[in-house]
N, CA and C of each residue as an Amber inpcrd file, in Angstrom:
protein
   381
  42.8640000   7.1490000 -23.5080000  42.2540000   7.5620000 -22.2360000
  43.2230000   8.5040000 -21.5400000  42.7730000   9.7600000 -21.2140000
  43.6750000  10.7370000 -20.5650000  44.0800000  10.2950000 -19.1350000
  45.2060000  10.7980000 -18.7430000  45.7340000  10.5430000 -17.4080000
  45.9850000  11.9300000 -16.7140000  45.7470000  11.9570000 -15.4230000
  46.0690000  13.1950000 -14.6850000  46.8520000  12.7650000 -13.4120000
  47.6390000  13.6870000 -12.8960000  48.3360000  13.4580000 -11.6610000
  47.6230000  14.2900000 -10.6000000  47.3110000  13.6380000  -9.5070000
  46.6640000  14.3060000  -8.3320000  47.5260000  14.0690000  -7.0990000
  47.3840000  15.0350000  -6.1440000  48.1140000  14.8290000  -4.8770000
  47.1070000  14.7470000  -3.7680000  47.1950000  13.6830000  -2.9990000
  46.2950000  13.4380000  -1.8500000  47.1910000  13.0430000  -0.6970000
  47.0360000  13.7460000   0.4210000  47.7960000  13.5300000   1.6580000
  49.3070000  13.4820000   1.3480000  49.6890000  14.4290000   0.5380000
  51.1410000  14.5350000   0.2620000  51.6910000  13.5160000  -0.7110000
  50.9070000  12.6710000  -1.2400000  51.3400000  11.6580000  -2.2160000
  50.7450000  11.9530000  -3.5620000  51.5260000  11.6820000  -4.5430000
  51.0480000  11.9500000  -5.9090000  50.5720000  10.6240000  -6.5220000
  49.4490000  10.6990000  -7.2320000  48.8630000   9.5040000  -7.8770000
  48.5950000   9.8940000  -9.3240000  48.9130000   8.9510000 -10.2300000
  48.5410000   9.1330000 -11.6220000  47.3030000   8.3150000 -11.8830000
  46.2470000   8.9730000 -12.4370000  44.9730000   8.2900000 -12.5900000
  44.4410000   8.5160000 -13.9930000  43.7830000   7.4670000 -14.4650000
  43.1230000   7.5640000 -15.7700000  41.6430000   8.0410000 -15.5620000
  41.1310000   8.6900000 -16.5650000  39.7600000   9.1640000 -16.5400000
  39.2210000   9.2760000 -17.9510000  37.8860000   9.4330000 -18.0510000
  37.3100000   9.6330000 -19.3490000  37.7260000  10.9740000 -19.9490000
  37.6760000  11.0380000 -21.2670000  37.9480000  12.3230000 -21.9680000
  37.0480000  13.3990000 -21.4220000  37.6490000  14.5370000 -21.1150000
  36.8780000  15.7070000 -20.6610000  36.6260000  15.7000000 -19.1440000
  37.0120000  14.6310000 -18.4530000  36.7830000  14.5560000 -17.0380000
  38.0380000  14.9010000 -16.1890000  39.0600000  15.3690000 -16.8490000
  40.3160000  15.6480000 -16.1130000  40.1400000  16.6520000 -15.0130000
  39.5110000  17.8240000 -15.2820000  39.3310000  18.8260000 -14.2980000
  38.4340000  18.3770000 -13.1210000  37.4420000  17.6260000 -13.5110000
  36.5490000  17.0370000 -12.4520000  37.3090000  16.1500000 -11.5110000
  38.1130000  15.2710000 -12.0570000  38.8950000  14.3280000 -11.2110000
  39.8700000  15.1300000 -10.3190000  40.4830000  16.1770000 -10.8840000
  41.3920000  16.9930000 -10.1140000  40.6720000  17.6740000  -8.9640000
  39.4610000  18.1900000  -9.2450000  38.6720000  18.8470000  -8.1310000
  38.2860000  17.8370000  -7.0920000  37.9160000  16.6230000  -7.4730000
  37.5780000  15.6150000  -6.4600000  38.7730000  15.2560000  -5.6060000
  39.9530000  15.0910000  -6.2320000  41.1330000  14.7700000  -5.4650000
  41.4770000  15.9520000  -4.5310000  41.3080000  17.1880000  -5.0020000
  41.6090000  18.3570000  -4.1720000  40.6210000  18.3710000  -2.9500000
  39.3860000  18.0010000  -3.1790000  38.4280000  17.9340000  -2.0520000
  38.8280000  16.8720000  -1.0480000  39.2550000  15.7150000  -1.4810000
  39.6750000  14.6960000  -0.5560000  40.9370000  15.1000000   0.1660000
  41.8790000  15.7380000  -0.5120000  43.0770000  16.2490000   0.1120000
  42.7840000  17.2930000   1.2080000  41.8380000  18.1830000   0.9010000
  41.4420000  19.2180000   1.8910000  40.7980000  18.5820000   3.0890000
  40.0090000  17.5530000   2.8980000  39.3340000  16.8720000   4.0290000
  40.4280000  16.2130000   4.9290000  41.4060000  15.5610000   4.2860000
  42.4310000  14.9110000   5.0390000  43.2410000  15.9900000   5.8190000
  43.5070000  17.0900000   5.2150000  44.2340000  18.1730000   5.9080000
  43.4300000  18.7010000   7.0680000  42.0920000  18.8340000   6.9180000
  41.2620000  19.2480000   8.0960000  41.2990000  18.2600000   9.1540000
  41.2000000  16.9450000   8.8170000  41.1850000  15.8840000   9.8350000
  42.5760000  15.8630000  10.5580000  43.6330000  16.0340000   9.7810000
  45.0100000  16.0570000  10.3780000  45.0940000  17.2250000  11.3640000
  44.5000000  18.3710000  11.0360000  44.4900000  19.5160000  11.8880000
  43.6890000  19.2520000  13.1830000  42.6200000  18.4800000  13.0150000
  41.7450000  18.2060000  14.1840000  42.2820000  17.1050000  15.0540000
  42.9190000  16.1120000  14.4600000  43.3150000  14.9300000  15.2070000
  44.8590000  14.7070000  15.2980000  45.5720000  15.5270000  14.5860000
  47.0230000  15.4340000  14.6220000  47.4840000  14.2830000  13.6860000
  48.7240000  13.9030000  13.8360000  49.2660000  12.8370000  13.0060000
  48.8930000  11.4750000  13.5970000  47.8140000  10.9360000  13.0370000
  47.2890000   9.6610000  13.5110000  47.5270000   8.5260000  12.4690000
  48.2380000   8.8470000  11.5180000  48.5480000   7.8800000  10.4050000
  47.7070000   8.1650000   9.1730000  48.4670000   8.1050000   8.0240000
  47.8170000   8.4400000   6.7470000  46.6430000   7.5480000   6.4850000
  46.8240000   6.2220000   6.7030000  45.7670000   5.3140000   6.3300000
  44.5180000   5.6110000   7.1810000  44.6880000   5.8510000   8.4810000
  43.5250000   6.1840000   9.3060000  42.8770000   7.4560000   8.8670000
  43.6650000   8.5220000   8.4830000  43.0880000   9.7800000   7.9830000
  42.3300000   9.5260000   6.7270000  42.8540000   8.7180000   5.8140000
  42.1480000   8.4740000   4.5270000  40.8070000   7.7480000   4.7930000
  40.8550000   6.7720000   5.7410000  39.5950000   6.0730000   6.0950000
  38.6120000   7.0530000   6.6970000  39.0300000   7.9300000   7.6300000
  38.1770000   8.8840000   8.2310000  37.5840000   9.8250000   7.1720000
  38.4170000  10.2680000   6.2250000  37.9260000  11.1170000   5.1280000
  36.9000000  10.4300000   4.2870000  37.1670000   9.1150000   3.9810000
  36.1920000   8.3300000   3.1990000  34.8820000   8.1970000   3.9460000
  34.9500000   7.9240000   5.2250000  33.7050000   7.7900000   6.0470000
  32.9710000   9.1560000   6.0900000  33.6740000  10.2300000   6.2640000
  33.0180000  11.5570000   6.2020000  32.3450000  11.7880000   4.9310000
  32.9850000  11.4670000   3.8220000  32.4020000  11.6700000   2.4700000
  31.2230000  10.7200000   2.3080000  31.3170000   9.4880000   2.7520000
  30.2300000   8.5080000   2.6580000  29.0320000   8.9890000   3.4630000
  29.3160000   9.6240000   4.6320000  28.2350000  10.1400000   5.5000000
  27.5140000  11.2620000   4.8160000  28.2750000  12.1790000   4.1870000
  27.6780000  13.3250000   3.4380000  26.8350000  12.7980000   2.2760000
  27.3630000  11.7790000   1.5770000  26.6530000  11.1920000   0.4410000
  25.3650000  10.5070000   0.9030000  25.3690000   9.8360000   1.9900000
  24.1410000   9.2220000   2.5400000  23.1300000  10.2930000   2.9160000
  23.5780000  11.3840000   3.4990000  22.6970000  12.4320000   3.8610000
  22.0980000  13.0870000   2.6140000  22.9540000  13.2890000   1.6160000
  22.4740000  13.8740000   0.3450000  21.4700000  12.9670000  -0.3250000
  21.6860000  11.6590000  -0.3060000  20.7200000  10.7150000  -0.8780000
  19.4090000  10.7490000  -0.1350000  19.4920000  10.8480000   1.2000000
  18.2660000  10.9640000   1.9800000  17.4540000  12.2200000   1.6450000
  18.1370000  13.3380000   1.4660000  17.5060000  14.6260000   1.0950000
  16.8820000  14.4590000  -0.3120000  17.6230000  13.8220000  -1.2100000
  17.1120000  13.6000000  -2.5740000  15.8450000  12.7630000  -2.5480000
  15.8610000  11.6740000  -1.7480000  14.6310000  10.8400000  -1.6270000
  13.4630000  11.6500000  -1.0560000  13.7520000  12.4650000  -0.0790000
  12.6950000  13.2890000   0.4950000  12.1300000  14.2670000  -0.5210000
  13.0280000  14.9150000  -1.2730000  12.6300000  15.8510000  -2.3230000
  11.7970000  15.1820000  -3.4180000  12.2630000  13.9900000  -3.8080000
  11.5180000  13.1790000  -4.8410000  10.1190000  12.8400000  -4.3280000
  10.0600000  12.4850000  -3.0340000   8.7650000  12.1640000  -2.4340000
   7.8770000  13.3810000  -2.4190000   8.4690000  14.5150000  -2.0900000
   7.6830000  15.7630000  -2.0120000   7.1970000  16.1460000  -3.4040000
   8.0480000  15.9660000  -4.4050000   7.6360000  16.2600000  -5.8010000
   6.5160000  15.3750000  -6.1880000   6.6140000  14.0900000  -5.8270000
   5.5400000  13.1160000  -6.2110000   4.2370000  13.5110000  -5.5260000
   4.3350000  13.9200000  -4.2480000   3.0740000  14.3900000  -3.5290000
   2.5180000  15.6480000  -4.1840000   3.3620000  16.5750000  -4.6040000
   2.9110000  17.7300000  -5.2930000   2.3150000  17.3770000  -6.6620000
   2.8530000  16.4240000  -7.3200000   2.2260000  15.9520000  -8.6340000
   0.8700000  15.3880000  -8.3710000   0.7420000  14.5610000  -7.3480000
  -0.6000000  14.0010000  -7.0050000  -1.5470000  15.0590000  -6.6360000
  -1.1300000  16.0410000  -5.8270000  -2.0070000  17.1170000  -5.4550000
  -2.4170000  17.9610000  -6.6360000  -1.4860000  18.1700000  -7.5730000
  -1.7750000  18.9250000  -8.7770000  -2.8030000  18.1900000  -9.6230000
  -2.6190000  16.9150000  -9.7740000  -3.5490000  16.1000000 -10.5720000
  -4.9230000  16.0970000  -9.9460000  -4.9930000  16.0280000  -8.6130000
  -6.2540000  16.0730000  -7.9270000  -6.9410000  17.4380000  -8.1140000
  -6.1400000  18.4730000  -7.9970000  -6.6490000  19.8670000  -8.1990000
  -7.1670000  20.0210000  -9.6430000  -6.4460000  19.4990000 -10.5860000
  -6.8550000  19.6140000 -11.9960000  -8.1630000  18.8480000 -12.2070000
  -8.3330000  17.7180000 -11.5760000  -9.5620000  16.9340000 -11.7240000
 -10.7300000  17.7360000 -11.1020000 -10.4820000  18.3630000  -9.9610000
 -11.5730000  19.2150000  -9.3220000 -11.8820000  20.3770000 -10.2190000
 -10.8850000  21.0040000 -10.8190000 -11.1310000  22.1700000 -11.7200000
 -11.9560000  21.7170000 -12.9340000 -11.5700000  20.5500000 -13.4850000
 -12.3080000  20.0820000 -14.6740000 -13.7900000  19.7900000 -14.2940000
 -13.9690000  19.1390000 -13.1090000 -15.3210000  18.8500000 -12.6690000
 -16.1200000  20.1640000 -12.4540000 -15.4450000  21.1670000 -11.8880000
 -16.1020000  22.4390000 -11.6410000 -16.4690000  23.1140000 -12.9930000
 -15.5490000  23.0470000 -13.9410000 -15.7940000  23.6420000 -15.2690000
 -17.0200000  22.9480000 -15.9630000 -17.0420000  21.5780000 -15.7850000
 -18.1850000  20.8540000 -16.3550000 -19.4360000  21.2760000 -15.7000000
 -19.4460000  21.3860000 -14.3640000 -20.6300000  21.8190000 -13.6320000
 -21.0870000  23.1800000 -14.0570000 -20.1360000  24.1440000 -14.2220000
 -20.4630000  25.5000000 -14.6560000 -21.0620000  25.4250000 -16.0560000
 -20.5080000  24.6630000 -16.9740000 -21.0310000  24.5420000 -18.3240000
 -22.4320000  23.9980000 -18.2770000 -22.7030000  22.9310000 -17.4570000
 -24.0750000  22.4140000 -17.3430000 -25.0280000  23.4540000 -16.8500000
 -24.5760000  24.2120000 -15.8350000 -25.4080000  25.2840000 -15.2440000
 -25.7140000  26.3760000 -16.3220000 -24.7360000  26.7540000 -17.0640000
 -24.9220000  27.7410000 -18.1510000 -25.9140000  27.2160000 -19.1510000
 -25.7980000  25.9660000 -19.5530000 -26.6900000  25.3280000 -20.5190000
 -28.1300000  25.3190000 -19.9210000 -28.2580000  24.9770000 -18.6890000
 -29.6000000  24.9410000 -18.0650000 -30.2090000  26.3450000 -18.0100000
 -29.4360000  27.3150000 -17.6760000 -29.9230000  28.7080000 -17.6400000
 -30.2990000  29.1740000 -19.0420000 -29.4440000  28.8170000 -20.0160000
 -29.7620000  29.2370000 -21.3890000 -31.1080000  28.6230000 -21.8990000
 -31.2860000  27.3210000 -21.5600000 -32.5450000  26.6210000 -21.9230000
 -33.7480000  27.3190000 -21.2100000 -33.5670000  27.6580000 -19.9380000
 -34.6620000  28.3060000 -19.2040000 -35.0160000  29.6900000 -19.8450000
 -33.9260000  30.4020000 -20.1800000 -34.1430000  31.7010000 -20.8130000
 -34.8900000  31.5480000 -22.1800000 -34.4630000  30.5350000 -22.9060000
 -35.1450000  30.2700000 -24.2030000 -36.6230000  29.9010000 -23.9920000
 -36.9380000  29.1170000 -22.9880000 -38.3110000  28.7830000 -22.6650000
 -39.0950000  30.0090000 -22.2890000 -38.5080000  30.8860000 -21.4280000
 -39.1750000  32.0830000 -21.0020000 -39.4040000  33.0170000 -22.1990000
 -38.4610000  33.1020000 -23.0800000 -38.5910000  33.9310000 -24.2730000
 -39.7310000  33.4010000 -25.1440000 -39.7300000  32.0410000 -25.2660000
 -40.7480000  31.3960000 -26.0990000 -42.1140000  31.6010000 -25.4900000
 -42.2100000  31.5630000 -24.1260000 -43.4980000  31.7700000 -23.4720000
 -43.9630000  33.2500000 -23.6030000 -43.0280000  34.1360000 -23.5010000
 -43.3480000  35.5810000 -23.5850000 -43.6000000  36.0990000 -24.9830000
 -43.0040000  35.4900000 -25.9340000 -43.1430000  36.0060000 -27.3330000
 -44.5780000  35.9450000 -27.8370000 -45.3540000  34.8910000 -27.6220000
 -46.7040000  34.9260000 -28.0800000 -47.5610000  35.9890000 -27.3330000
 -47.3160000  36.1330000 -26.1100000 -48.0500000  37.1330000 -25.3030000
 -47.7020000  38.5350000 -25.7960000 -46.4830000  38.8150000 -26.0770000
 -46.1340000  40.1560000 -26.5980000 -46.7460000  40.4100000 -27.9420000
 -46.8050000  39.4040000 -28.8080000 -47.4370000  39.6440000 -30.1440000
 -48.8940000  39.9800000 -29.9970000 -49.5240000  39.2820000 -29.0490000
 -50.9630000  39.5430000 -28.7760000 -51.1200000  40.9360000 -28.2040000
 -50.2200000  41.4110000 -27.3500000 -50.3370000  42.7310000 -26.7620000
 -50.0450000  43.7750000 -27.8420000 -49.0370000  43.5460000 -28.6230000
 -48.7100000  44.5150000 -29.6860000 -49.8030000  44.6330000 -30.6590000
 -50.4260000  43.5460000 -31.0530000 -51.5140000  43.5900000 -32.0350000
 -52.7400000  44.2120000 -31.4840000 -52.9880000  44.2980000 -30.1910000
 -54.1650000  44.8330000 -29.6080000 -54.0850000  46.3470000 -29.4500000
 -52.9540000  46.9150000 -29.4370000 -52.7830000  48.2950000 -29.1530000
 -52.9820000  49.1390000 -30.2650000
């Protein structure tokens, strides 16, 4: 298992991670370190432990917000899927109705042709 060294709040930590996750772990540690630096700039030297807790709470708050947005998007996607399924059902019903109407019109035309055909033969034969 690979190990990487990261620096957070001026302290170096050696951490294990899965193969191929080294750069990801370094980026995460860099993000945490930047947050602590920002908090230190905003609140001054209030103690490393307190800064780390504040950074963790900030990250947890962002994560909770992201999860809420994900749930809202998933709900929106589900609503859109339902609307699409409903629209597809209406389209299929409309297509079936159009097909029935075309069949009915075709039958009517065939009946009219059948009715007119004997009359035309009689007219043609008389001329």
